[in-house]
Coordinates of N, CA, C and O in Angstrom, one line a residue:
X18 N 149.4 65.9 151.3 CA 149.6 65.1 149.8 C 150.6 64.5 149.8 O 152.2 64.8 150.2
X19 N 151.0 63.3 149.3 CA 151.9 62.6 149.2 C 152.5 62.9 148.1 O 152.3 62.4 147.0
X20 N 153.7 63.6 147.9 CA 154.6 64.1 146.7 C 155.2 62.7 146.0 O 154.6 62.5 144.3
X21 N 155.1 61.8 146.5 CA 156.0 60.7 145.9 C 154.7 59.8 145.1 O 155.4 59.8 143.9
X22 N 154.0 59.3 145.9 CA 152.7 58.9 145.0 C 152.0 59.8 143.8 O 151.7 59.6 142.6
X23 N 151.9 61.4 144.2 CA 151.4 62.1 142.9 C 152.5 62.0 141.4 O 152.1 61.9 140.6
X24 N 153.7 62.7 141.8 CA 155.0 62.2 141.1 C 154.6 60.4 140.1 O 154.8 60.5 138.8
X25 N 154.5 59.3 140.9 CA 154.5 58.3 140.6 C 153.3 58.1 139.5 O 153.3 57.4 138.4
X26 N 152.1 58.7 140.2 CA 150.9 59.0 139.3 C 151.1 59.3 138.0 O 150.4 59.0 136.8
X27 N 151.6 60.5 137.8 CA 152.1 61.2 136.5 C 152.6 60.6 135.9 O 152.8 61.1 134.3
X28 N 153.9 59.8 136.5 CA 154.5 58.9 135.5 C 153.9 57.8 134.9 O 154.2 56.9 133.8
X29 N 152.5 57.3 135.3 CA 151.6 56.2 134.8 C 151.6 56.6 133.2 O 151.3 55.8 132.6
X30 N 151.6 58.0 132.6 CA 150.9 58.2 131.4 C 152.1 58.1 130.4 O 152.2 58.3 129.5
X31 N 153.1 58.1 130.9 CA 154.5 57.6 130.4 C 155.9 58.6 130.8 O 155.4 59.2 132.1
X32 N 157.0 57.8 130.7 CA 158.1 58.3 131.3 C 158.4 60.0 131.0 O 158.1 60.8 129.8
X33 N 158.8 60.5 131.7 CA 159.6 62.0 132.1 C 160.9 62.4 132.7 O 160.7 61.4 133.7
X34 N 161.3 63.4 132.6 CA 162.1 64.4 132.8 C 161.8 64.7 134.3 O 160.6 64.9 134.6
X35 N 162.6 64.6 135.4 CA 162.4 65.6 136.7 C 161.5 66.9 136.4 O 160.7 67.3 136.9
X36 N 162.0 67.9 135.0 CA 161.8 69.2 135.0 C 160.4 69.1 134.4 O 159.5 69.4 134.8
X37 N 160.3 68.5 133.4 CA 158.6 67.6 133.5 C 158.0 67.3 134.3 O 156.8 67.7 134.2
X38 N 157.9 66.7 135.2 CA 157.4 66.0 136.1 C 156.9 67.2 137.4 O 156.1 67.4 137.7
X39 N 158.1 68.4 137.5 CA 157.3 69.6 138.2 C 156.5 70.6 137.9 O 155.8 70.8 138.1
X40 N 156.7 70.3 136.3 CA 155.8 71.4 135.6 C 154.3 70.8 135.9 O 153.3 71.6 135.9
X41 N 154.5 69.5 135.3 CA 153.5 69.1 135.3 C 152.4 68.8 136.9 O 151.2 69.1 137.2
X42 N 153.3 68.7 137.9 CA 152.7 68.6 139.2 C 152.1 70.2 139.5 O 151.1 70.1 139.9
X43 N 153.0 71.3 138.8 CA 153.0 72.7 139.8 C 151.6 72.9 139.0 O 150.3 73.7 139.4
X44 N 151.6 72.7 137.8 CA 150.1 73.1 136.8 C 149.0 72.2 137.3 O 148.3 72.8 137.6
X45 N 148.7 71.0 137.6 CA 147.7 70.2 138.4 C 147.5 70.2 139.9 O 146.4 70.6 140.3
X46 N 148.6 70.3 140.8 CA 148.4 70.4 142.1 C 149.0 71.3 142.6 O 148.7 71.5 144.3
X47 N 150.0 72.3 142.1 CA 150.9 73.2 142.9 C 150.4 74.6 142.6 O 151.4 75.3 143.3
X48 N 149.5 74.9 142.3 CA 149.1 76.5 142.2 C 149.6 77.1 143.4 O 150.2 78.4 143.0
X49 N 149.0 76.7 144.5 CA 149.7 78.0 146.0 C 151.0 76.9 146.3 O 151.0 78.1 147.1
X50 N 151.4 75.9 146.2 CA 152.7 75.6 146.4 C 153.4 74.6 145.4 O 153.2 73.5 145.6
X51 N 154.3 75.5 144.6 CA 155.2 74.8 143.8 C 156.0 74.0 144.5 O 156.7 74.3 145.1
X52 N 156.5 72.7 143.5 CA 157.1 72.0 143.9 C 158.5 72.8 144.1 O 159.1 73.6 142.8
X53 N 159.8 72.5 144.6 CA 161.0 73.1 144.3 C 161.7 71.9 143.5 O 161.6 70.8 143.6
X54 N 162.8 72.1 142.7 CA 163.2 71.0 141.8 C 164.3 70.5 142.6 O 164.2 68.8 142.2
X55 N 164.8 70.6 144.0 CA 165.3 69.9 145.2 C 164.3 68.8 145.5 O 164.9 67.7 145.6
X56 N 163.6 69.2 145.5 CA 162.5 68.1 146.2 C 162.0 66.9 145.1 O 162.0 65.8 145.4
X57 N 161.6 67.6 143.9 CA 161.6 66.5 142.5 C 162.5 65.6 142.9 O 162.6 64.3 142.7
X58 N 163.8 66.0 142.4 CA 164.9 65.1 142.3 C 165.5 64.1 143.9 O 165.6 63.1 143.2
X59 N 165.1 64.9 144.8 CA 165.1 63.7 146.2 C 164.4 62.8 146.0 O 164.5 61.6 146.4
X60 N 162.6 63.5 145.8 CA 162.0 62.5 145.6 C 162.5 61.2 145.0 O 162.0 60.1 144.8
X61 N 162.8 61.5 143.7 CA 162.7 60.3 142.2 C 164.1 59.4 142.9 O 164.2 58.6 142.4
X62 N 165.0 60.2 143.6 CA 165.9 59.8 143.8 C 165.9 58.9 144.7 O 165.8 57.1 144.9
X63 N 164.8 58.6 145.6 CA 164.1 58.0 147.1 C 163.2 57.0 146.4 O 163.4 55.7 146.4
X64 N 162.5 57.1 145.5 CA 161.6 56.0 144.3 C 162.3 55.4 143.7 O 162.1 53.9 143.3
X65 N 163.5 55.8 143.2 CA 164.4 55.1 142.2 C 165.1 53.8 143.4 O 165.0 52.5 142.9
X66 N 165.5 54.1 144.5 CA 166.1 53.2 145.2 C 165.0 52.4 146.0 O 165.1 51.0 146.1
X67 N 164.1 52.8 146.1 CA 163.0 51.7 146.3 C 162.1 50.9 145.2 O 161.5 50.2 145.5
X68 N 162.7 51.0 144.2 CA 162.2 50.2 142.9 C 160.5 50.8 142.4 O 160.3 49.6 141.7
X69 N 160.6 51.9 142.9 CA 159.3 51.8 142.2 C 158.8 52.9 140.6 O 158.5 52.9 140.4
X70 N 160.6 53.7 140.3 CA 160.8 54.1 139.0 C 162.1 53.4 138.9 O 162.9 52.6 139.5
X71 N 162.3 53.8 137.4 CA 163.4 53.1 137.0 C 163.8 54.5 136.2 O 163.2 55.0 135.7
X72 N 165.4 54.2 135.5 CA 165.9 55.3 134.7 C 165.5 54.8 133.5 O 166.0 53.7 133.2
X73 N 165.0 55.5 132.6 CA 164.4 55.1 131.3 C 165.5 55.5 130.5 O 165.4 55.1 129.1
X74 N 166.0 56.5 130.5 CA 167.2 57.2 129.5 C 167.8 58.2 130.1 O 167.5 58.9 131.1
X75 N 169.0 58.6 129.8 CA 169.8 59.7 130.3 C 170.3 60.4 128.9 O 170.5 60.1 127.9
X76 N 169.8 61.7 128.8 CA 170.4 62.5 127.8 C 171.3 63.7 127.9 O 171.3 64.4 129.3
X77 N 172.4 64.0 127.6 CA 173.6 64.7 127.7 C 173.1 66.3 127.1 O 172.2 66.5 126.1
X78 N 173.3 67.3 128.1 CA 173.0 68.3 127.7 C 173.5 69.7 128.1 O 175.1 69.1 128.6
X79 N 173.6 71.1 128.1 CA 174.4 71.9 128.2 C 174.9 71.9 129.9 O 175.5 72.0 130.0
X80 N 173.9 71.5 130.3 CA 174.0 71.4 131.7 C 174.7 70.0 132.7 O 174.9 68.8 131.7
X81 N 174.0 69.5 133.5 CA 174.4 68.0 134.1 C 173.0 67.0 133.1 O 172.5 68.0 132.3
X82 N 173.6 65.5 133.3 CA 172.7 64.6 132.3 C 171.4 64.8 132.8 O 170.6 64.9 133.8
X83 N 170.4 64.9 132.0 CA 169.2 64.9 132.2 C 168.4 63.3 132.3 O 168.5 62.7 131.3
X84 N 168.1 63.0 133.0 CA 167.8 61.5 133.5 C 165.8 61.5 133.1 O 165.2 62.4 134.1
X85 N 165.3 60.3 132.4 CA 164.0 60.5 132.1 C 163.5 59.1 133.1 O 164.3 57.9 132.6
X86 N 162.6 59.5 133.7 CA 161.9 58.4 134.7 C 161.2 57.6 134.3 O 160.0 58.2 133.3
X87 N 160.8 56.4 134.9 CA 159.6 55.4 133.9 C 159.2 54.6 135.3 O 159.9 54.1 136.2
X88 N 157.9 54.3 135.5 CA 157.2 53.8 136.9 C 157.5 52.5 136.2 O 157.4 52.0 135.3
X89 N 157.5 51.6 137.6 CA 157.8 50.2 137.5 C 156.7 49.4 137.5 O 155.6 50.2 138.0
X90 N 156.4 48.3 137.5 CA 155.2 47.5 138.1 C 155.1 47.9 139.4 O 153.7 47.9 139.8
X91 N 156.0 47.8 140.2 CA 155.9 48.0 141.5 C 155.5 49.6 141.8 O 154.4 49.5 142.7
X92 N 155.9 50.3 141.4 CA 155.5 51.9 141.6 C 154.1 51.7 141.0 O 153.2 52.4 141.5
X93 N 153.5 51.0 139.8 CA 152.2 50.7 139.8 C 151.0 50.6 140.9 O 149.7 51.3 141.2
X94 N 151.7 49.4 141.4 CA 151.1 48.9 142.6 C 150.7 49.6 143.6 O 149.5 49.9 144.3
X95 N 151.8 50.2 143.8 CA 152.1 51.0 144.9 C 150.8 52.3 145.0 O 150.2 52.6 145.6
X96 N 150.8 53.2 143.9 CA 149.9 54.0 143.4 C 148.3 53.7 143.5 O 147.6 54.1 144.1
X97 N 148.5 52.3 143.0 CA 146.7 51.9 143.0 C 146.5 51.6 145.0 O 145.3 52.1 145.1
X98 N 147.4 50.9 145.3 CA 147.4 51.1 146.7 C 146.9 52.4 147.7 O 146.0 52.2 148.4
X99 N 147.8 53.2 147.0 CA 147.4 54.5 147.8 C 146.2 55.0 147.7 O 145.6 55.9 148.6
X100 N 145.9 55.2 146.0 CA 144.3 55.3 145.9 C 143.2 55.0 146.3 O 142.5 55.4 146.5
X101 N 143.3 53.9 146.8 CA 142.5 52.9 146.7 C 142.2 52.9 148.7 O 141.5 52.8 149.1
X102 N 143.0 53.5 149.5 CA 143.5 53.7 150.8 C 142.8 54.9 151.6 O 143.2 56.2 150.5
X103 N 141.7 55.3 152.0 CA 141.2 56.3 152.6 C 142.0 57.4 153.2 O 142.5 56.7 154.0
X104 N 141.9 58.3 153.3 CA 142.4 59.4 153.6 C 142.1 59.2 155.1 O 140.9 59.4 155.7
X105 N 142.4 60.0 156.2 CA 142.4 59.7 157.6 C 141.6 61.2 157.8 O 142.2 62.1 157.6
X106 N 140.2 61.2 158.0 CA 139.7 63.1 158.6 C 140.5 63.4 159.6 O 140.7 62.8 160.4
X107 N 141.1 64.4 159.5 CA 141.6 65.2 160.8 C 140.5 66.0 161.6 O 139.7 66.9 161.0
X108 N 140.4 65.5 162.4 CA 139.7 66.0 163.5 C 139.8 67.9 163.8 O 138.7 68.3 164.7
X109 N 140.9 68.1 164.0 CA 141.0 69.5 164.6 C 140.8 69.4 165.7 O 140.4 70.3 166.1
X110 N 141.1 68.4 166.6 CA 141.0 68.8 168.0 C 141.7 69.6 168.6 O 141.3 70.3 169.9
X111 N 142.9 70.2 168.5 CA 144.0 71.2 169.1 C 144.3 72.0 168.0 O 145.6 72.0 167.8
X112 N 143.7 72.9 167.6 CA 143.9 73.7 166.8 C 144.2 74.9 167.2 O 144.5 75.4 168.1
X113 N 144.9 75.9 166.1 CA 146.1 76.9 166.7 C 144.7 77.9 167.3 O 144.9 78.5 168.0
X114 N 143.7 77.9 166.5 CA 142.5 78.9 166.6 C 142.1 78.8 168.1 O 141.8 79.7 168.9
X115 N 141.7 77.6 168.4 CA 141.5 77.3 169.3 C 142.4 77.2 170.6 O 141.4 78.1 171.7
X116 N 143.4 77.2 170.6 CA 144.2 77.5 171.5 C 144.5 78.9 171.6 O 144.7 79.3 172.8
X117 N 144.5 79.9 170.9 CA 144.7 81.2 170.9 C 143.3 81.8 171.8 O 143.6 82.6 172.5
X118 N 142.3 81.4 171.3 CA 141.0 81.7 172.3 C 140.9 81.3 173.6 O 140.8 82.3 174.6
X119 N 141.6 80.3 173.9 CA 141.5 80.0 175.2 C 142.4 80.6 175.9 O 142.5 81.0 177.2
X120 N 143.8 80.8 175.1 CA 145.0 81.6 175.9 C 144.2 83.1 176.4 O 144.7 83.4 177.3
X121 N 143.7 83.7 175.1 CA 142.9 84.9 175.0 C 142.1 85.0 176.3 O 142.1 86.3 177.5
X122 N 141.4 84.1 176.6 CA 141.0 84.1 178.1 C 141.3 84.0 179.2 O 141.2 84.6 180.6
X123 N 142.6 82.9 179.3 CA 143.4 82.9 180.7 C 143.9 84.1 180.7 O 144.1 84.1 182.2
X124 N 144.4 84.6 179.7 CA 145.3 86.2 180.3 C 144.3 87.2 180.2 O 144.9 88.6 180.2
X125 N 143.3 87.1 180.2 CA 142.8 88.4 180.5 C 142.0 89.4 179.0 O 141.8 90.9 179.5
X126 N 142.6 88.6 177.7 CA 142.6 89.7 176.4 C 141.2 89.3 176.0 O 140.5 88.8 176.6
X127 N 140.6 90.0 175.4 CA 139.6 90.5 174.5 C 139.5 88.9 173.4 O 139.8 89.1 172.4
X128 N 139.1 87.9 173.7 CA 138.6 86.8 172.7 C 137.9 87.5 171.7 O 137.6 86.7 170.4
X129 N 136.7 88.2 172.1 CA 135.7 88.6 170.9 C 136.7 89.4 170.0 O 135.9 89.2 168.7
X130 N 137.4 90.1 170.1 CA 138.2 90.7 169.2 C 139.1 90.0 168.4 O 139.1 89.7 166.9
X131 N 139.7 88.8 169.0 CA 140.4 88.0 168.5 C 139.3 87.2 167.3 O 139.9 86.9 166.1
X132 N 138.1 86.9 167.7 CA 137.3 85.9 167.0 C 136.8 86.8 165.9 O 136.9 86.4 164.2
X133 N 136.8 88.1 165.9 CA 136.1 89.1 164.9 C 137.4 89.2 163.5 O 136.8 89.1 162.5
X134 N 138.5 89.3 164.4 CA 139.6 89.2 163.4 C 139.7 88.2 162.8 O 140.3 88.3 161.2
X135 N 139.7 87.0 163.4 CA 140.0 85.9 162.2 C 138.6 85.6 161.4 O 138.9 85.0 160.4
X136 N 137.7 85.9 161.9 CA 136.3 86.0 161.1 C 136.8 87.0 159.9 O 136.5 86.6 158.9
X137 N 137.1 88.1 159.8 CA 137.7 89.1 158.9 C 138.6 88.4 157.9 O 138.5 88.9 156.6
X138 N 139.6 87.3 158.4 CA 140.2 87.3 157.6 C 139.9 85.6 156.9 O 140.2 85.5 155.6
X139 N 139.2 84.9 157.3 CA 138.2 84.2 156.7 C 137.4 84.7 155.2 O 137.4 84.2 154.5
X140 N 136.7 85.5 156.2 CA 135.7 86.0 154.7 C 136.9 86.8 153.8 O 136.4 86.5 152.6
X141 N 138.0 87.1 154.1 CA 138.6 88.2 152.7 C 139.3 86.9 151.9 O 138.9 86.8 150.9
X142 N 139.9 85.6 152.5 CA 139.8 84.2 152.1 C 139.1 84.0 151.0 O 139.4 83.4 149.9
X143 N 137.6 83.8 151.5 CA 136.7 83.5 150.7 C 136.2 84.0 149.9 O 136.1 83.2 148.4
X144 N 136.8 85.4 149.8 CA 136.2 86.4 148.5 C 137.2 85.8 147.3 O 137.0 86.0 146.4
X145 N 138.4 85.9 147.9 CA 139.5 85.7 146.9 C 139.7 84.2 146.3 O 139.7 83.9 144.9
X146 N 139.1 83.1 147.4 CA 139.0 81.9 146.4 C 137.4 81.8 145.6 O 137.3 81.0 144.7
X147 N 136.7 82.4 145.7 CA 135.5 82.7 145.1 C 135.5 83.2 144.1 O 135.3 82.9 142.7
X148 N 136.6 83.9 144.0 CA 136.8 84.8 142.6 C 138.4 83.9 141.7 O 137.6 84.1 140.3
X149 N 138.8 83.0 142.6 CA 139.6 82.4 141.8 C 139.2 81.1 141.1 O 139.1 80.8 139.9
X150 N 137.8 80.3 142.3 CA 136.6 79.7 141.8 C 136.2 80.0 140.2 O 136.1 79.3 139.2
X151 N 135.5 81.5 140.2 CA 134.7 82.1 139.0 C 135.9 81.9 137.9 O 135.3 81.9 136.3
X152 N 137.1 82.0 137.8 CA 138.2 82.2 136.6 C 138.2 80.9 136.4 O 139.0 80.6 135.4
X153 N 138.2 79.9 137.3 CA 139.1 78.6 136.9 C 138.3 77.9 136.3 O 137.4 77.5 135.6
X154 N 139.1 76.5 135.6 CA 138.6 75.3 134.8 C 138.2 74.4 136.3 O 138.0 74.9 137.3
X155 N 137.7 73.3 135.8 CA 136.9 72.8 136.7 C 137.4 72.2 138.0 O 137.0 72.0 139.1
X156 N 139.0 71.6 137.5 CA 139.8 71.2 138.9 C 140.0 72.5 139.5 O 139.9 72.3 140.8
X157 N 140.3 73.8 139.1 CA 140.4 74.7 140.4 C 139.1 74.9 140.7 O 139.2 75.1 141.9
X158 N 138.0 74.4 140.5 CA 136.8 75.0 140.9 C 136.8 73.9 142.1 O 136.2 74.4 143.3
X159 N 137.1 72.7 142.0 CA 136.8 71.6 143.2 C 137.8 72.3 144.1 O 137.5 71.6 145.3
X160 N 139.3 72.0 143.8 CA 139.9 72.5 145.0 C 139.7 74.0 145.6 O 139.5 74.0 146.9
X161 N 139.0 75.0 144.8 CA 138.7 76.0 145.8 C 137.2 75.8 146.4 O 137.0 76.4 147.6
X162 N 136.1 75.0 146.0 CA 135.1 74.5 146.7 C 135.4 73.6 148.0 O 135.2 74.0 149.2
X163 N 136.7 72.6 147.8 CA 137.2 72.3 149.0 C 137.5 73.2 150.1 O 137.1 73.0 151.6
X164 N 138.3 73.9 149.7 CA 139.2 75.0 151.0 C 137.9 75.8 151.1 O 137.5 76.2 152.2
X165 N 136.7 76.4 150.2 CA 135.9 76.8 150.7 C 134.7 76.2 152.0 O 134.4 77.0 152.9
X166 N 134.5 75.3 151.5 CA 133.8 74.3 152.7 C 134.4 74.2 154.0 O 133.7 74.5 155.0
X167 N 136.0 74.0 154.1 CA 136.5 74.2 155.3 C 136.6 75.3 155.8 O 135.8 75.5 157.2
X168 N 136.3 76.4 155.0 CA 136.3 77.8 155.5 C 134.9 78.2 156.0 O 135.0 78.8 157.4
X169 N 134.0 77.8 155.8 CA 132.7 77.9 155.8 C 132.7 77.4 157.3 O 131.7 77.4 158.3
X170 N 132.7 76.0 157.8 CA 133.2 75.3 158.8 C 134.1 76.0 159.9 O 133.3 75.9 160.9
X171 N 134.9 76.7 159.6 CA 135.5 77.7 160.7 C 134.7 78.4 161.0 O 135.1 79.1 162.3
X172 N 133.9 79.2 160.1 CA 133.2 80.1 160.8 C 131.7 79.9 161.5 O 131.8 80.7 162.4
X173 N 131.3 78.8 161.0 CA 130.1 78.4 161.9 C 130.9 77.9 163.3 O 130.3 78.5 164.3
X174 N 132.3 77.8 163.5 CA 132.8 77.3 164.8 C 133.1 78.7 165.4 O 133.1 79.0 166.6
X175 N 133.6 79.8 164.5 CA 134.1 80.9 165.4 C 132.6 81.5 165.8 O 132.0 82.4 166.6
X176 N 131.6 81.3 164.8 CA 130.0 82.0 165.8 C 129.5 81.6 166.6 O 129.2 81.6 168.0
X177 N 130.0 80.3 167.0 CA 129.4 79.2 168.0 C 130.3 79.6 169.3 O 129.6 79.7 170.3
X178 N 131.4 79.8 169.3 CA 132.5 79.9 170.2 C 132.2 81.6 170.3 O 132.3 82.1 171.9
X179 N 131.9 82.6 169.9 CA 131.5 83.7 170.0 C 130.3 83.7 170.8 O 130.1 84.8 171.9
X180 N 129.3 83.2 170.7 CA 128.5 83.0 171.3 C 128.2 82.4 172.9 O 127.7 82.9 173.6
X181 N 129.4 81.7 172.6 CA 129.7 81.2 174.2 C 131.1 81.2 175.2 O 131.5 80.7 176.0
X182 N 131.4 82.6 174.3 CA 132.6 83.1 175.2 C 132.3 83.3 176.9 O 133.6 83.2 177.4
X183 N 131.4 84.1 177.1 CA 131.0 83.7 178.5 C 131.3 82.4 179.5 O 131.9 82.5 180.4
X184 N 130.8 81.6 178.6 CA 130.4 80.5 179.5 C 132.2 79.6 179.3 O 132.8 78.8 180.4
X185 N 132.8 79.6 178.2 CA 133.6 79.4 178.2 C 134.8 80.1 178.7 O 135.7 79.6 179.5
X186 N 135.1 81.2 179.1 CA 135.8 82.0 180.0 C 135.9 81.7 181.2 O 136.8 81.5 182.2
X187 N 134.3 81.3 181.8 CA 134.1 80.9 183.3 C 135.1 79.2 183.1 O 135.9 79.2 183.9
X188 N 134.7 78.7 182.5 CA 135.3 77.2 182.4 C 136.9 77.3 182.4 O 137.4 76.4 183.1
X189 N 137.4 77.7 181.4 CA 139.0 77.9 181.5 C 139.4 78.8 182.7 O 140.6 78.5 183.1
X190 N 139.2 79.3 183.2 CA 139.5 80.2 184.5 C 139.1 79.5 186.0 O 139.8 79.9 186.8
X191 N 138.3 78.6 185.8 CA 138.2 77.8 187.2 C 138.9 76.6 187.3 O 139.9 76.3 187.1

């Protein structure tokens, strides 16, 4: 995820302080990975330097001055371009899981146990995501569906790999 573009998009609704941007980001996108304040301010500094935001006002407070940021026309154009650009699909051709299976086979370990353990972990996470989906709003349901579909694809791969372990073992040791 492009944090800079996401923060720019959040600014399109109006100027905000860094603290407000962090709260909005965490509320909409950061349930599992909230932003650190330092990340917000470093990103805003870079966006300011690149002319994508401007300081709309500065307020004195008990602590450091609070800058209110506003998106510029260049920032709006940048967000529009980012939104219109399709994301590159990730083919997962060199996943850690694949590497572990091959290494288990190469070293004489039981790759079937590895696959069973991984399957159990996938199923545990799928149960947790399904429970979260039931309790969440539409946005939370959509992100859970996205994760669940990826986990389902992984499960299909785990099953296929388990069915082919004998042949795969011979192929990697050849």
